[in-house]
């Protein structure tokens, strides 16, 4: 389940650049109720993109926005409460890993869901039911 973080250079601390993805991954796993599930944990990953500040815009103006984008199968974070838990945790993580003065309104979190069967690892397509079955089997 890819997490993409895009941030302007010098907004995340140097430790923040290293820690943000592991911490966001842990927040996703927790919000999903999958802590300790080896199958679920193994399919959470992502990338951190640090761009020159003049490459980040909001409202048509250059602005120091940190964007966290989460791509999930249609079953991922399946309730408003679970999505809220992830968004709250992600905002807190960005705040803790940013330089002083980074404003909360410059942290954007976006959750995208793939349609059923629109999720795959390697050449294997997963439906929501297949993912639930794999995660359930790994939990036992």
GROMACS .gro file of C-alpha atoms in nm:
model
  140
    1UNK     CA    1   0.000   0.000   0.000
    2UNK     CA    2   0.205   0.287  -0.129
    3UNK     CA    3   0.249   0.605   0.065
    4UNK     CA    4   0.399   0.898  -0.126
    5UNK     CA    5   0.534   1.197   0.062
    6UNK     CA    6   0.621   1.506  -0.141
    7UNK     CA    7   0.783   1.792   0.047
    8UNK     CA    8   0.980   2.103  -0.032
    9UNK     CA    9   1.346   2.089   0.058
   10UNK     CA   10   1.420   2.217   0.410
   11UNK     CA   11   1.063   2.173   0.541
   12UNK     CA   12   1.118   1.827   0.689
   13UNK     CA   13   1.413   1.798   0.922
   14UNK     CA   14   1.693   1.571   0.803
   15UNK     CA   15   1.578   1.312   1.059
   16UNK     CA   16   1.223   1.373   0.939
   17UNK     CA   17   1.317   1.283   0.582
   18UNK     CA   18   1.440   0.944   0.710
   19UNK     CA   19   1.168   0.879   0.968
   20UNK     CA   20   0.852   0.998   0.795
   21UNK     CA   21   0.783   0.689   0.587
   22UNK     CA   22   0.841   0.432   0.864
   23UNK     CA   23   0.620   0.636   1.098
   24UNK     CA   24   0.345   0.684   0.840
   25UNK     CA   25   0.359   0.311   0.763
   26UNK     CA   26   0.314   0.229   1.132
   27UNK     CA   27   0.023   0.476   1.152
   28UNK     CA   28  -0.146   0.311   0.854
   29UNK     CA   29  -0.101  -0.036   1.000
   30UNK     CA   30  -0.242   0.078   1.334
   31UNK     CA   31  -0.538   0.267   1.180
   32UNK     CA   32  -0.612  -0.046   0.975
   33UNK     CA   33  -0.620  -0.264   1.286
   34UNK     CA   34  -0.345  -0.479   1.138
   35UNK     CA   35  -0.067  -0.435   1.395
   36UNK     CA   36   0.140  -0.751   1.408
   37UNK     CA   37   0.004  -0.892   1.081
   38UNK     CA   38   0.306  -0.993   0.870
   39UNK     CA   39   0.117  -1.002   0.539
   40UNK     CA   40  -0.029  -0.655   0.586
   41UNK     CA   41   0.297  -0.509   0.718
   42UNK     CA   42   0.492  -0.644   0.420
   43UNK     CA   43   0.268  -0.471   0.165
   44UNK     CA   44   0.298  -0.120   0.312
   45UNK     CA   45   0.575   0.092   0.162
   46UNK     CA   46   0.638   0.409  -0.026
   47UNK     CA   47   0.861   0.691  -0.135
   48UNK     CA   48   0.970   1.032  -0.013
   49UNK     CA   49   1.019   1.303  -0.273
   50UNK     CA   50   1.207   1.614  -0.166
   51UNK     CA   51   1.171   1.886  -0.428
   52UNK     CA   52   1.320   2.231  -0.468
   53UNK     CA   53   1.084   2.472  -0.290
   54UNK     CA   54   0.996   2.651  -0.614
   55UNK     CA   55   0.841   2.326  -0.747
   56UNK     CA   56   0.558   2.311  -0.488
   57UNK     CA   57   0.242   2.514  -0.538
   58UNK     CA   58  -0.099   2.561  -0.379
   59UNK     CA   59  -0.364   2.806  -0.481
   60UNK     CA   60  -0.153   2.903  -0.780
   61UNK     CA   61   0.128   3.028  -0.556
   62UNK     CA   62   0.454   2.884  -0.438
   63UNK     CA   63   0.382   2.741  -0.092
   64UNK     CA   64   0.565   2.497   0.141
   65UNK     CA   65   0.301   2.222   0.128
   66UNK     CA   66   0.389   1.871   0.246
   67UNK     CA   67   0.166   1.621   0.067
   68UNK     CA   68   0.098   1.272   0.199
   69UNK     CA   69  -0.082   1.051  -0.052
   70UNK     CA   70  -0.196   0.704   0.043
   71UNK     CA   71  -0.309   0.454  -0.221
   72UNK     CA   72  -0.517   0.163  -0.094
   73UNK     CA   73  -0.735  -0.117  -0.225
   74UNK     CA   74  -1.106  -0.046  -0.192
   75UNK     CA   75  -1.118  -0.225   0.146
   76UNK     CA   76  -0.840  -0.014   0.299
   77UNK     CA   77  -0.937   0.215   0.586
   78UNK     CA   78  -1.295   0.118   0.521
   79UNK     CA   79  -1.465   0.351   0.767
   80UNK     CA   80  -1.474   0.726   0.827
   81UNK     CA   81  -1.326   0.661   1.171
   82UNK     CA   82  -1.030   0.465   1.031
   83UNK     CA   83  -0.961   0.733   0.770
   84UNK     CA   84  -0.985   1.002   1.037
   85UNK     CA   85  -0.742   0.810   1.260
   86UNK     CA   86  -0.486   0.790   0.978
   87UNK     CA   87  -0.529   1.156   0.879
   88UNK     CA   88  -0.488   1.271   1.239
   89UNK     CA   89  -0.182   1.053   1.291
   90UNK     CA   90  -0.026   1.159   0.960
   91UNK     CA   91  -0.076   1.530   1.036
   92UNK     CA   92   0.087   1.484   1.377
   93UNK     CA   93   0.381   1.295   1.225
   94UNK     CA   94   0.441   1.567   0.964
   95UNK     CA   95   0.421   1.832   1.236
   96UNK     CA   96   0.672   1.648   1.457
   97UNK     CA   97   0.916   1.593   1.169
   98UNK     CA   98   0.898   1.943   1.018
   99UNK     CA   99   1.107   2.247   1.093
  100UNK     CA  100   0.965   2.502   1.337
  101UNK     CA  101   0.713   2.729   1.171
  102UNK     CA  102   0.558   2.473   0.936
  103UNK     CA  103   0.187   2.555   0.946
  104UNK     CA  104  -0.081   2.282   0.979
  105UNK     CA  105  -0.265   2.417   0.673
  106UNK     CA  106   0.046   2.334   0.471
  107UNK     CA  107   0.007   1.962   0.539
  108UNK     CA  108  -0.226   1.785   0.299
  109UNK     CA  109  -0.328   1.419   0.335
  110UNK     CA  110  -0.509   1.239   0.055
  111UNK     CA  111  -0.642   0.881   0.057
  112UNK     CA  112  -0.711   0.716  -0.279
  113UNK     CA  113  -0.887   0.380  -0.321
  114UNK     CA  114  -0.844   0.143  -0.614
  115UNK     CA  115  -1.158  -0.034  -0.736
  116UNK     CA  116  -1.207  -0.399  -0.644
  117UNK     CA  117  -0.952  -0.603  -0.839
  118UNK     CA  118  -0.751  -0.290  -0.918
  119UNK     CA  119  -0.477  -0.382  -0.674
  120UNK     CA  120  -0.182  -0.608  -0.742
  121UNK     CA  121   0.159  -0.719  -0.626
  122UNK     CA  122   0.386  -0.852  -0.897
  123UNK     CA  123   0.162  -1.021  -1.150
  124UNK     CA  124  -0.100  -1.116  -0.891
  125UNK     CA  125  -0.428  -0.927  -0.889
  126UNK     CA  126  -0.600  -0.901  -0.553
  127UNK     CA  127  -0.968  -0.843  -0.495
  128UNK     CA  128  -1.076  -0.709  -0.158
  129UNK     CA  129  -1.183  -1.059  -0.054
  130UNK     CA  130  -0.844  -1.205  -0.155
  131UNK     CA  131  -0.659  -0.941   0.047
  132UNK     CA  132  -0.876  -1.005   0.352
  133UNK     CA  133  -0.817  -1.379   0.315
  134UNK     CA  134  -0.439  -1.335   0.288
  135UNK     CA  135  -0.425  -1.100   0.588
  136UNK     CA  136  -0.651  -1.329   0.792
  137UNK     CA  137  -0.438  -1.633   0.710
  138UNK     CA  138  -0.124  -1.445   0.814
  139UNK     CA  139  -0.282  -1.349   1.147
  140UNK     CA  140  -0.330  -1.714   1.245
   0.00000   0.00000   0.00000
